[in-house]
């Protein structure tokens, strides 16, 4: 094989397959797991990193095999993606465990002015598992391409939910009833809204998070100025409770 011009390089595909035959069976799974049209990618982790991890000996034998056990798929994916982040994990470590350890170890070397961007962290276990389901489902479809028969798998059990209004499948970012963050953390959100009607739209971080403004927020001290509907609802509930308590106290006084 010869390049068509001095500026181009030819690659012998046959020799490439022979040189990398140890990782060839893992490529479909690695491609799906590190991001494709139907599965999300991880910030800072590309295909070059995935191939490097495969060459280091990490296996993805279960992803793309319809009969594989869910626990085995998640364990392999966790070890592989953790290795892409540069972490080694134990057999029982979850992605949230790794995320926490990574945060603690790296924060010890940083100043308060140079904290992590959240997108650079490992995903939480809940979000990670849903993405692995989609990668597994996609890899199963790819592996069945030469057989002419699609795998007998339900996308609604593999990281997707049906949107009946539009007739499409939507990815599940978090399982139902899963909190985006612990309640104590959500209460620390601070907005700096400063318009004539502050906190009245989704541009307010608190409104977008569906929580009332806290004492940290700019207009929280001026409760009648803040237009956050969740703050107003909370205030109405508190006012109603106060009114009920005052009425109860008045009844007790009249009895005396």
Short mmCIF file of C-alpha atoms in Angstrom, two decimals:
data_model
loop_
_atom_site.label_atom_id
_atom_site.label_comp_id
_atom_site.label_asym_id
_atom_site.label_seq_id
_atom_site.Cartn_x
_atom_site.Cartn_y
_atom_site.Cartn_z
CA UNK A 1 0.00 0.00 0.00
CA UNK A 2 1.26 3.46 -0.87
CA UNK A 3 -0.12 6.85 0.20
CA UNK A 4 -1.73 8.91 -2.56
CA UNK A 5 0.31 11.98 -1.59
CA UNK A 6 3.24 12.87 0.72
CA UNK A 7 0.76 14.54 3.13
CA UNK A 8 -1.28 11.38 3.73
CA UNK A 9 -0.48 8.18 5.58
CA UNK A 10 -1.75 4.73 4.64
CA UNK A 11 -2.66 2.19 7.29
CA UNK A 12 -2.63 -1.51 6.63
CA UNK A 13 -5.83 -2.69 8.30
CA UNK A 14 -4.80 -6.34 8.20
CA UNK A 15 -1.54 -5.67 10.02
CA UNK A 16 -3.34 -3.41 12.48
CA UNK A 17 -5.77 -6.19 13.40
CA UNK A 18 -2.89 -8.63 13.87
CA UNK A 19 -0.92 -6.17 16.02
CA UNK A 20 -3.91 -5.48 18.26
CA UNK A 21 -5.74 -8.80 18.15
CA UNK A 22 -5.70 -9.04 21.95
CA UNK A 23 -8.06 -6.05 22.29
CA UNK A 24 -10.14 -6.42 19.11
CA UNK A 25 -12.91 -8.44 20.87
CA UNK A 26 -13.24 -5.64 23.44
CA UNK A 27 -13.50 -2.69 21.03
CA UNK A 28 -17.28 -2.66 20.52
CA UNK A 29 -17.93 -2.67 24.26
CA UNK A 30 -15.26 -0.03 24.91
CA UNK A 31 -16.64 2.19 22.16
CA UNK A 32 -20.20 2.00 23.50
CA UNK A 33 -19.13 2.45 27.11
CA UNK A 34 -16.99 5.54 26.49
CA UNK A 35 -19.65 7.27 24.40
CA UNK A 36 -21.59 6.68 21.20
CA UNK A 37 -24.84 7.94 19.67
CA UNK A 38 -26.94 6.18 22.31
CA UNK A 39 -24.69 6.27 25.40
CA UNK A 40 -23.11 9.26 27.09
CA UNK A 41 -19.38 9.90 27.29
CA UNK A 42 -17.32 10.91 30.33
CA UNK A 43 -15.58 14.27 30.51
CA UNK A 44 -11.92 13.98 29.51
CA UNK A 45 -12.12 10.30 28.51
CA UNK A 46 -11.78 9.64 24.79
CA UNK A 47 -11.18 6.64 22.58
CA UNK A 48 -7.39 6.90 22.86
CA UNK A 49 -7.66 6.54 26.65
CA UNK A 50 -10.03 3.59 26.23
CA UNK A 51 -7.60 1.75 23.95
CA UNK A 52 -4.75 2.46 26.35
CA UNK A 53 -6.73 0.90 29.22
CA UNK A 54 -7.61 -2.12 27.08
CA UNK A 55 -3.91 -2.60 26.29
CA UNK A 56 -3.23 -2.54 30.03
CA UNK A 57 -5.27 -5.74 30.32
CA UNK A 58 -8.73 -4.57 31.37
CA UNK A 59 -11.53 -6.69 29.92
CA UNK A 60 -15.11 -5.99 28.90
CA UNK A 61 -16.20 -9.53 28.14
CA UNK A 62 -19.76 -9.15 29.47
CA UNK A 63 -20.85 -5.91 27.85
CA UNK A 64 -22.64 -6.77 24.63
CA UNK A 65 -23.51 -10.32 25.71
CA UNK A 66 -27.32 -10.56 26.21
CA UNK A 67 -27.02 -13.47 28.65
CA UNK A 68 -24.49 -11.69 30.91
CA UNK A 69 -25.45 -11.01 34.53
CA UNK A 70 -26.20 -7.41 35.47
CA UNK A 71 -23.80 -7.46 38.42
CA UNK A 72 -20.93 -8.70 36.22
CA UNK A 73 -21.58 -6.01 33.61
CA UNK A 74 -21.57 -3.21 36.20
CA UNK A 75 -18.43 -4.54 37.91
CA UNK A 76 -16.48 -4.75 34.63
CA UNK A 77 -17.66 -1.31 33.54
CA UNK A 78 -16.80 0.22 36.92
CA UNK A 79 -13.26 -1.16 36.87
CA UNK A 80 -12.75 -0.10 33.26
CA UNK A 81 -14.02 3.48 33.59
CA UNK A 82 -12.22 3.93 36.91
CA UNK A 83 -9.00 2.87 35.15
CA UNK A 84 -9.72 5.48 32.45
CA UNK A 85 -9.80 8.06 35.26
CA UNK A 86 -6.52 6.64 36.55
CA UNK A 87 -7.98 4.87 39.60
CA UNK A 88 -7.68 1.28 40.78
CA UNK A 89 -10.69 -0.17 42.55
CA UNK A 90 -11.62 -3.12 44.67
CA UNK A 91 -14.18 -5.75 43.59
CA UNK A 92 -16.95 -4.20 45.73
CA UNK A 93 -16.29 -0.51 45.07
CA UNK A 94 -19.12 1.49 43.52
CA UNK A 95 -18.58 4.46 41.24
CA UNK A 96 -19.78 6.77 44.01
CA UNK A 97 -17.11 5.33 46.33
CA UNK A 98 -14.44 6.05 43.73
CA UNK A 99 -15.85 9.51 43.05
CA UNK A 100 -15.67 10.36 46.76
CA UNK A 101 -12.11 9.08 47.20
CA UNK A 102 -10.95 10.89 44.09
CA UNK A 103 -12.48 14.14 45.34
CA UNK A 104 -10.91 13.83 48.78
CA UNK A 105 -7.43 12.91 47.52
CA UNK A 106 -7.30 15.62 44.88
CA UNK A 107 -8.78 18.35 47.09
CA UNK A 108 -5.96 17.79 49.55
CA UNK A 109 -3.58 19.10 46.91
CA UNK A 110 -5.65 22.10 45.87
CA UNK A 111 -6.27 25.55 47.27
CA UNK A 112 -9.77 26.77 48.01
CA UNK A 113 -9.59 28.98 44.93
CA UNK A 114 -9.02 26.06 42.53
CA UNK A 115 -11.72 23.53 43.36
CA UNK A 116 -12.92 20.86 40.96
CA UNK A 117 -15.46 21.48 38.27
CA UNK A 118 -18.16 18.90 38.89
CA UNK A 119 -18.04 17.70 35.28
CA UNK A 120 -14.48 16.45 35.79
CA UNK A 121 -15.55 14.04 38.55
CA UNK A 122 -16.59 10.44 38.11
CA UNK A 123 -20.36 10.00 37.72
CA UNK A 124 -22.45 8.89 40.68
CA UNK A 125 -23.33 5.20 40.83
CA UNK A 126 -26.99 5.88 40.04
CA UNK A 127 -26.24 7.81 36.83
CA UNK A 128 -23.39 5.47 35.88
CA UNK A 129 -25.50 2.31 36.06
CA UNK A 130 -28.15 3.78 33.75
CA UNK A 131 -25.49 4.75 31.20
CA UNK A 132 -23.88 1.30 31.38
CA UNK A 133 -27.28 -0.28 30.67
CA UNK A 134 -27.55 1.77 27.48
CA UNK A 135 -23.99 0.92 26.43
CA UNK A 136 -24.65 -2.77 27.03
CA UNK A 137 -27.89 -2.63 25.03
CA UNK A 138 -26.15 -0.88 22.13
CA UNK A 139 -23.21 -3.31 22.12
CA UNK A 140 -25.65 -6.24 22.04
CA UNK A 141 -27.27 -4.78 18.93
CA UNK A 142 -23.90 -4.27 17.25
CA UNK A 143 -22.78 -7.82 18.02
CA UNK A 144 -25.98 -9.22 16.49
CA UNK A 145 -25.52 -7.29 13.22
CA UNK A 146 -24.10 -10.30 11.36
CA UNK A 147 -26.73 -12.73 12.60
CA UNK A 148 -29.74 -10.90 11.20
CA UNK A 149 -31.60 -11.25 14.50
CA UNK A 150 -31.89 -8.45 17.04
CA UNK A 151 -31.33 -9.46 20.68
CA UNK A 152 -34.45 -10.20 22.70
CA UNK A 153 -34.00 -7.23 25.02
CA UNK A 154 -36.38 -4.51 26.17
CA UNK A 155 -34.93 -0.98 25.95
CA UNK A 156 -37.24 0.07 28.80
CA UNK A 157 -35.24 -2.26 31.05
CA UNK A 158 -31.92 -0.99 29.76
CA UNK A 159 -31.69 2.70 30.55
CA UNK A 160 -34.57 4.09 28.51
CA UNK A 161 -38.06 5.37 29.20
CA UNK A 162 -40.88 5.82 26.69
CA UNK A 163 -42.10 9.34 25.94
CA UNK A 164 -45.65 8.60 24.79
CA UNK A 165 -46.37 12.22 23.84
CA UNK A 166 -43.66 12.26 21.16
CA UNK A 167 -43.35 8.52 20.50
CA UNK A 168 -39.65 8.34 21.29
CA UNK A 169 -37.33 6.75 23.84
CA UNK A 170 -35.60 9.06 26.31
CA UNK A 171 -32.49 8.14 28.31
CA UNK A 172 -32.96 7.68 32.05
CA UNK A 173 -30.45 9.98 33.74
CA UNK A 174 -31.36 8.85 37.26
CA UNK A 175 -33.64 6.08 38.55
CA UNK A 176 -37.09 7.19 39.75
CA UNK A 177 -37.23 8.66 43.26
CA UNK A 178 -33.48 9.37 43.25
CA UNK A 179 -32.47 12.68 44.79
CA UNK A 180 -30.23 14.88 42.62
CA UNK A 181 -28.22 15.64 45.75
CA UNK A 182 -28.68 15.20 49.52
CA UNK A 183 -31.23 17.60 50.96
CA UNK A 184 -28.56 19.25 53.12
CA UNK A 185 -26.53 20.07 50.00
CA UNK A 186 -29.51 21.34 48.03
CA UNK A 187 -30.24 23.78 50.86
CA UNK A 188 -26.84 25.39 50.31
CA UNK A 189 -27.60 26.52 46.77
CA UNK A 190 -27.11 30.26 46.59
CA UNK A 191 -28.70 32.41 43.91
CA UNK A 192 -27.76 36.00 43.15
CA UNK A 193 -30.90 37.13 41.33
CA UNK A 194 -31.12 40.92 41.17
CA UNK A 195 -33.87 41.85 38.70
CA UNK A 196 -37.02 43.78 39.54
CA UNK A 197 -38.74 40.41 40.01
CA UNK A 198 -35.93 38.28 41.43
CA UNK A 199 -36.15 34.48 41.32
CA UNK A 200 -39.24 34.51 39.10
CA UNK A 201 -37.90 32.29 36.27
CA UNK A 202 -35.91 29.08 35.72
CA UNK A 203 -32.77 31.22 35.37
CA UNK A 204 -32.75 31.29 39.18
CA UNK A 205 -30.70 28.32 40.41
CA UNK A 206 -33.07 27.73 43.30
CA UNK A 207 -36.17 27.72 41.08
CA UNK A 208 -34.44 25.37 38.64
CA UNK A 209 -33.64 23.06 41.56
CA UNK A 210 -37.26 23.26 42.76
CA UNK A 211 -36.29 24.49 46.22
CA UNK A 212 -36.99 27.65 48.15
CA UNK A 213 -34.32 30.32 48.40
CA UNK A 214 -32.13 29.98 51.48
CA UNK A 215 -30.57 32.44 53.89
CA UNK A 216 -27.52 32.52 51.61
CA UNK A 217 -29.50 33.95 48.68
CA UNK A 218 -29.43 37.62 47.84
CA UNK A 219 -33.12 38.36 48.40
CA UNK A 220 -33.96 35.69 50.96
CA UNK A 221 -33.88 38.26 53.77
CA UNK A 222 -36.53 40.24 51.90
CA UNK A 223 -39.07 37.46 51.78
CA UNK A 224 -41.78 39.59 50.20
CA UNK A 225 -39.45 40.64 47.36
CA UNK A 226 -38.24 37.16 46.34
CA UNK A 227 -40.52 35.75 43.64
CA UNK A 228 -39.35 32.13 43.85
CA UNK A 229 -42.61 30.14 43.74
CA UNK A 230 -41.13 27.52 46.06
CA UNK A 231 -40.15 30.22 48.58
CA UNK A 232 -43.64 31.73 48.40
CA UNK A 233 -45.25 28.32 48.85
CA UNK A 234 -43.05 27.61 51.86
CA UNK A 235 -43.90 31.02 53.32
CA UNK A 236 -47.65 30.43 52.86
CA UNK A 237 -47.35 27.09 54.63
CA UNK A 238 -45.39 28.67 57.48
CA UNK A 239 -47.93 31.53 57.74
CA UNK A 240 -50.79 29.02 57.84
CA UNK A 241 -49.04 27.01 60.55
CA UNK A 242 -48.44 30.18 62.57
CA UNK A 243 -52.10 31.15 62.19
CA UNK A 244 -53.22 27.72 63.37
CA UNK A 245 -50.88 27.95 66.35
CA UNK A 246 -52.16 31.42 67.28
CA UNK A 247 -55.77 30.22 67.01
CA UNK A 248 -54.96 27.25 69.23
CA UNK A 249 -53.34 29.52 71.80
CA UNK A 250 -56.37 31.85 71.78
CA UNK A 251 -58.66 28.89 72.45
CA UNK A 252 -56.47 27.78 75.36
CA UNK A 253 -56.59 31.31 76.82
CA UNK A 254 -60.39 31.46 76.55
CA UNK A 255 -60.67 28.11 78.36
CA UNK A 256 -58.65 29.53 81.22
#
